[in-house]
Coordinates of N, CA and C in Angstrom, one line a residue:
M1 N 138.4 117.9 114.1 CA 139.6 118.1 114.8 C 140.7 116.7 114.4
S2 N 141.3 117.2 113.7 CA 142.4 115.6 113.3 C 143.3 115.9 114.4
F3 N 143.5 115.1 114.4 CA 144.9 113.8 115.5 C 145.6 114.6 115.4
L4 N 146.8 115.3 114.5 CA 147.7 115.5 114.4 C 147.3 117.2 114.7
S5 N 146.8 117.3 114.8 CA 147.0 119.4 114.9 C 147.5 119.7 115.6
F6 N 148.6 119.6 117.0 CA 149.6 119.0 117.4 C 150.6 120.2 116.6
V7 N 150.8 119.4 115.1 CA 151.5 119.7 114.5 C 151.7 121.3 114.1
D8 N 152.3 122.2 114.0 CA 151.9 123.0 113.7 C 153.7 124.1 114.3
E9 N 153.2 125.7 112.5 CA 154.6 125.9 112.5 C 156.5 125.7 113.5
S10 N 155.6 126.3 114.5 CA 156.5 126.4 115.0 C 157.2 125.5 115.8
F11 N 156.5 124.0 115.8 CA 157.2 122.7 116.4 C 157.7 122.1 114.7
M12 N 157.9 122.1 113.3 CA 158.0 121.4 112.4 C 159.2 122.1 112.5
L13 N 159.3 123.5 112.3 CA 160.4 125.0 112.1 C 161.6 124.1 113.6
F14 N 161.2 123.1 114.9 CA 161.7 122.9 115.9 C 161.8 121.4 115.3
A15 N 161.0 120.2 115.0 CA 161.9 120.0 114.2 C 163.1 120.3 113.2
G16 N 162.4 120.8 112.5 CA 164.3 121.5 111.9 C 164.9 122.0 112.2
I17 N 165.3 122.1 112.5 CA 166.3 122.8 113.8 C 166.7 122.1 114.4
S18 N 166.6 121.3 115.3 CA 167.0 119.8 116.2 C 167.9 118.9 114.8
M19 N 167.5 118.9 113.7 CA 167.7 118.2 113.3 C 169.1 118.0 112.4
I20 N 169.7 120.1 112.9 CA 169.4 120.2 112.1 C 171.3 119.9 113.6
I21 N 170.8 120.2 114.6 CA 172.6 121.0 115.5 C 171.9 118.7 116.9
G22 N 171.4 118.4 115.8 CA 171.5 117.3 116.4 C 172.9 116.2 114.7
F23 N 172.6 116.3 113.7 CA 173.7 116.4 113.2 C 174.6 117.1 113.1
L24 N 174.8 118.1 113.7 CA 176.7 119.1 113.6 C 176.8 118.9 115.5
V25 N 176.1 118.1 116.1 CA 177.1 117.5 117.4 C 177.6 116.4 117.6
W26 N 176.1 115.6 116.4 CA 176.7 113.8 115.9 C 178.6 113.9 115.5
E27 N 178.4 115.0 114.0 CA 179.6 114.4 113.1 C 180.9 115.4 113.2
V28 N 179.9 116.4 113.4 CA 181.7 117.8 113.3 C 182.7 117.5 114.5
P29 N 182.6 116.2 115.6 CA 184.0 116.0 116.3 C 185.0 115.3 116.2
R30 N 183.5 113.7 115.4 CA 184.2 113.1 114.6 C 185.1 113.2 112.6
S31 N 184.7 114.7 112.0 CA 185.1 115.1 111.2 C 186.1 116.0 111.3
L32 N 185.9 116.1 112.9 CA 187.2 117.4 113.2 C 188.3 117.2 114.1
K33 N 188.0 115.5 114.6 CA 189.5 114.9 115.4 C 189.1 115.9 115.9
L34 N 188.2 116.2 117.0 CA 188.2 116.7 118.2 C 188.1 116.0 119.3
L35 N 187.6 114.7 119.5 CA 188.4 113.5 120.4 C 189.2 112.5 119.8
S36 N 189.9 111.7 121.0 CA 190.5 110.8 121.7 C 190.1 110.0 120.2
E37 N 191.1 108.5 119.5 CA 190.7 107.6 119.5 C 190.0 106.7 119.6
E38 N 190.5 106.4 121.6 CA 190.2 106.0 121.8 C 188.4 106.3 122.6
H39 N 188.5 107.2 122.5 CA 186.7 107.4 122.2 C 186.0 108.1 121.1
E40 N 186.9 107.7 119.8 CA 186.0 108.2 118.3 C 185.8 106.2 118.5
K41 N 185.8 105.7 118.7 CA 186.3 104.0 119.0 C 185.0 103.7 119.3
L42 N 184.7 104.5 120.4 CA 183.8 103.2 121.5 C 182.6 103.9 121.0
I43 N 182.8 105.6 120.5 CA 181.0 106.3 120.8 C 180.9 106.1 118.7
Y44 N 181.4 106.0 117.8 CA 181.2 106.2 116.1 C 181.3 105.2 115.7
P45 N 180.1 104.0 115.3 CA 180.6 103.0 114.2 C 181.2 102.5 113.3
Q46 N 181.8 101.7 112.5 CA 182.7 102.1 111.7 C 181.9 102.1 110.4
T47 N 181.1 102.2 110.6 CA 179.5 102.1 109.0 C 179.1 103.2 109.3
G48 N 178.4 103.6 108.4 CA 176.7 104.1 108.8 C 177.0 105.4 108.7
R49 N 178.7 105.9 108.4 CA 178.7 107.6 107.8 C 178.0 107.9 106.5
V50 N 178.4 107.3 105.5 CA 177.3 107.6 104.5 C 175.9 107.9 104.2
F51 N 175.1 107.4 105.1 CA 174.0 107.2 105.0 C 173.1 108.0 106.0
D52 N 174.5 108.3 107.3 CA 173.6 109.5 108.3 C 173.9 110.8 106.9
V53 N 175.2 110.8 105.8 CA 175.1 112.2 105.5 C 174.2 111.7 104.1
F54 N 173.7 110.8 103.9 CA 171.9 111.1 103.5 C 170.9 111.7 103.6
L55 N 170.7 111.0 104.6 CA 169.5 111.1 106.0 C 169.7 113.0 106.0
F56 N 170.8 113.1 106.3 CA 170.8 114.0 106.4 C 170.7 115.2 105.4
V57 N 170.8 115.3 104.1 CA 170.4 115.6 102.6 C 169.5 116.1 103.1
V58 N 168.4 114.9 102.7 CA 167.2 114.3 102.9 C 166.5 115.3 103.7
G59 N 167.4 114.4 104.6 CA 166.0 115.5 106.0 C 166.0 117.6 105.5
L60 N 167.2 117.7 105.6 CA 167.6 119.3 104.6 C 166.7 119.8 103.8
L61 N 166.3 118.5 102.7 CA 165.3 119.4 101.3 C 164.1 119.1 101.7
S62 N 163.9 118.1 103.0 CA 162.6 117.9 103.6 C 162.2 119.3 104.5
F63 N 163.3 120.3 104.8 CA 162.9 120.7 105.3 C 163.3 122.4 104.7
V64 N 163.2 122.6 103.5 CA 163.4 122.9 103.0 C 162.7 123.1 102.3
F65 N 161.3 122.4 101.8 CA 160.6 122.8 100.8 C 158.6 122.8 101.9
Y66 N 159.1 121.8 103.5 CA 158.3 123.1 104.5 C 158.6 123.9 104.1
L67 N 159.6 125.0 104.7 CA 159.8 126.1 104.9 C 158.9 127.4 103.4
F68 N 159.2 126.5 101.9 CA 158.7 127.2 100.8 C 157.4 126.9 101.0
N69 N 157.0 125.5 101.5 CA 155.1 125.3 101.3 C 154.6 124.7 103.0
R70 N 154.9 125.9 103.7 CA 154.1 126.0 105.0 C 153.2 125.3 105.0
N71 N 152.6 126.3 104.0 CA 150.6 126.4 105.2 C 150.1 125.1 103.9
E72 N 150.9 125.2 102.7 CA 149.6 124.2 102.3 C 150.3 123.0 102.8
V73 N 151.4 121.8 103.2 CA 152.4 121.0 103.8 C 151.2 121.5 105.9
L74 N 150.9 122.3 105.8 CA 149.9 121.9 107.3 C 148.5 121.8 107.3
N75 N 148.3 122.4 106.1 CA 146.7 122.2 105.5 C 146.7 120.8 104.7
A76 N 148.0 119.7 105.0 CA 147.1 118.4 104.5 C 147.5 118.2 105.8
L77 N 148.3 117.6 107.0 CA 148.5 117.2 107.5 C 147.5 117.6 108.9
V78 N 146.6 118.0 108.7 CA 145.1 118.8 109.3 C 143.4 117.9 108.5
M79 N 144.3 116.6 107.0 CA 143.2 116.8 107.2 C 142.7 115.4 107.5
P80 N 141.4 115.6 107.9 CA 140.7 114.3 108.9 C 140.9 113.1 107.8
T81 N 140.3 113.3 106.9 CA 140.3 112.0 106.4 C 142.4 111.0 106.2
F82 N 142.2 111.7 106.2 CA 144.3 111.1 106.1 C 144.8 111.4 106.5
S83 N 144.9 112.1 108.0 CA 145.8 112.7 109.2 C 145.5 111.2 109.8
L84 N 144.2 110.8 109.9 CA 145.0 109.1 111.0 C 145.8 107.7 110.4
I85 N 145.3 107.7 109.8 CA 146.3 107.0 108.8 C 147.8 107.1 109.2
F86 N 148.5 107.7 108.8 CA 149.9 108.5 109.1 C 150.3 108.8 110.2
S87 N 149.0 109.3 111.2 CA 149.0 109.3 112.1 C 150.5 108.7 113.8
I88 N 149.5 106.6 112.5 CA 151.0 106.0 113.3 C 151.9 106.2 112.6
A89 N 152.1 106.4 111.5 CA 153.6 106.2 111.2 C 154.4 107.6 111.7
Y90 N 153.8 108.7 112.0 CA 153.8 109.6 112.4 C 154.5 110.1 114.2
L91 N 153.9 109.0 115.2 CA 153.8 109.1 116.0 C 154.7 107.6 116.1
G92 N 154.8 107.1 115.4 CA 154.9 105.2 115.7 C 156.6 105.8 115.6
I93 N 157.3 106.1 114.6 CA 158.3 105.3 114.7 C 159.2 106.6 115.2
P94 N 159.2 108.2 115.1 CA 160.4 108.5 116.4 C 159.6 107.2 118.4
S95 N 158.4 107.3 117.7 CA 159.0 106.3 119.3 C 159.4 105.1 119.9
L96 N 159.6 104.5 118.5 CA 160.9 103.4 118.1 C 161.9 103.6 118.2
I97 N 162.2 104.9 118.2 CA 164.2 105.2 117.7 C 164.4 105.6 119.1
F98 N 163.4 106.1 119.7 CA 163.7 106.8 121.0 C 163.8 105.3 121.6
L99 N 162.8 104.5 122.2 CA 163.0 103.2 122.6 C 164.7 102.7 122.5
G100 N 165.1 102.5 120.7 CA 166.2 102.2 120.2 C 167.0 102.7 121.0
F101 N 166.5 104.2 121.3 CA 168.0 104.7 121.9 C 167.9 104.4 123.7
L102 N 167.3 104.3 124.2 CA 166.6 103.7 125.9 C 167.1 101.9 125.8
K103 N 167.1 101.5 124.6 CA 167.5 99.1 125.0 C 169.2 100.0 124.3
K104 N 170.3 100.9 123.6 CA 171.1 100.6 123.8 C 171.7 101.6 125.9
M105 N 170.9 102.1 125.8 CA 172.3 103.6 126.6 C 171.6 101.6 127.8
A106 N 170.7 101.4 128.3 CA 171.4 100.2 129.3 C 171.7 99.2 129.4
K107 N 172.2 98.8 127.7 CA 172.7 98.3 127.5 C 174.6 98.5 127.8
M108 N 174.9 99.9 127.6 CA 175.9 100.5 128.3 C 176.7 100.7 129.1
L109 N 175.3 100.8 130.2 CA 175.1 100.8 131.5 C 176.4 99.4 131.9
D110 N 175.8 99.1 131.2 CA 176.4 96.7 131.7 C 178.0 97.3 131.1
A111 N 178.2 97.4 129.7 CA 179.4 97.5 129.7 C 180.6 98.1 129.9
Y112 N 180.4 99.4 130.2 CA 181.1 100.8 130.8 C 181.7 100.5 132.4
Q113 N 183.1 100.1 132.7 CA 183.4 100.3 134.1 C 183.7 102.0 134.3
S114 N 183.5 102.8 133.6 CA 184.3 104.6 133.2 C 183.3 105.2 133.0
L115 N 182.3 106.1 133.9 CA 180.9 107.3 134.0 C 181.6 108.5 133.1
S116 N 182.4 108.8 133.1 CA 183.7 109.7 131.8 C 183.2 109.7 130.8
R117 N 183.2 107.8 129.9 CA 183.5 107.5 128.9 C 181.6 107.2 128.5
F118 N 180.8 106.2 130.0 CA 179.5 106.4 129.6 C 178.4 108.0 129.3
M119 N 178.9 108.6 129.9 CA 178.8 110.5 129.9 C 179.4 110.7 128.1
I120 N 180.3 110.5 127.9 CA 180.0 111.2 126.5 C 180.0 110.5 125.4
C121 N 179.9 109.2 125.2 CA 179.0 107.9 124.2 C 177.4 108.8 124.5
A122 N 177.0 108.3 125.7 CA 175.8 109.1 126.2 C 174.9 109.8 125.2
F123 N 176.3 110.7 125.8 CA 175.7 112.7 125.2 C 176.0 112.3 123.2
F124 N 176.6 112.3 123.5 CA 176.3 111.2 121.3 C 175.5 110.8 121.3
D125 N 175.8 109.5 121.7 CA 174.2 108.5 121.1 C 172.5 109.6 121.3
F126 N 173.7 110.2 122.0 CA 171.8 111.3 122.3 C 171.1 112.3 121.0
A127 N 172.2 112.8 121.4 CA 172.3 113.5 119.8 C 172.3 112.9 118.9
H128 N 172.6 111.9 118.2 CA 172.0 111.2 116.8 C 170.8 110.5 117.3
T129 N 170.2 110.3 117.8 CA 169.0 109.8 118.6 C 167.9 111.5 118.0
V130 N 168.1 112.2 119.0 CA 167.5 113.7 118.5 C 167.4 113.7 116.5
F131 N 168.5 113.6 116.2 CA 168.8 114.0 114.5 C 167.3 113.0 113.9
F132 N 168.2 112.1 114.1 CA 167.0 110.5 113.9 C 165.4 111.3 114.1
I133 N 165.0 111.0 115.1 CA 163.2 111.5 115.5 C 163.4 113.1 115.1
S134 N 164.3 114.1 114.7 CA 164.3 115.0 114.2 C 164.3 115.3 113.0
F135 N 164.0 113.6 111.6 CA 164.5 114.0 111.0 C 163.0 113.0 110.7
S136 N 162.7 112.0 110.7 CA 161.8 111.4 111.1 C 160.4 112.2 110.6
L137 N 159.8 113.0 111.7 CA 159.6 114.1 112.0 C 159.3 114.8 110.8
V138 N 160.0 115.7 110.1 CA 160.4 116.2 109.1 C 160.0 115.4 108.1
F139 N 160.2 114.7 108.0 CA 160.0 114.0 105.6 C 158.5 113.1 106.1
V140 N 158.5 112.7 107.4 CA 157.4 111.7 107.2 C 155.9 113.0 107.0
A141 N 156.1 114.5 107.0 CA 155.8 115.3 107.2 C 155.8 115.5 105.6
I142 N 156.3 116.0 105.1 CA 156.8 115.4 103.5 C 156.2 114.6 102.7
A143 N 156.4 114.0 103.1 CA 156.1 112.5 102.0 C 154.9 112.4 102.2
F144 N 153.7 112.7 103.5 CA 152.2 112.0 103.5 C 151.8 113.7 102.6
F145 N 152.3 114.8 103.5 CA 152.0 116.0 102.3 C 152.1 115.8 100.9
F146 N 153.2 114.6 100.0 CA 152.5 114.2 98.5 C 152.2 113.1 98.6
F147 N 151.6 112.2 99.1 CA 150.3 111.1 99.1 C 149.1 111.5 99.4
V148 N 149.3 113.2 99.9 CA 147.5 113.5 100.6 C 147.7 114.6 99.2
S149 N 148.7 115.8 98.5 CA 148.9 116.6 97.2 C 147.4 116.0 96.3
S150 N 147.9 114.7 96.4 CA 146.7 115.0 94.5 C 145.0 115.0 94.9
Y151 N 144.5 114.3 96.3 CA 143.6 114.6 96.9 C 143.4 116.4 97.2
L152 N 143.8 117.4 97.6 CA 144.1 118.4 97.3 C 143.1 119.4 96.3

């Protein structure tokens, strides 16, 4: 039994759908100007938008690749020879992203006097964190598949 055997078809589908929803929740209010200028300056950084879109496209391509090759990808993930090596990256990267989110929330608790501003910023930052975690889950699985596919 492999350490990554918890990764099954429904887990990967959930990660892909979460990536899409997290990106849309993060990006649509800025693109459609749904927020006031004051809130937009608090929530969104001045740089990084192109990088987010690039990661979304790469994540979407990885997810589509997974949808067309799901059996091969899942078989590669449960190979006992290599799965322990990549389990560190597969579990460590999302954990680091979530810890970064918690650190940012701790800083935000001290910075805001208004609870409504904090809640709005926390909601959008959480959506951004969900996007990054889901992206890492999908992308690392596909990268792992390409690494292992020469041994299959």
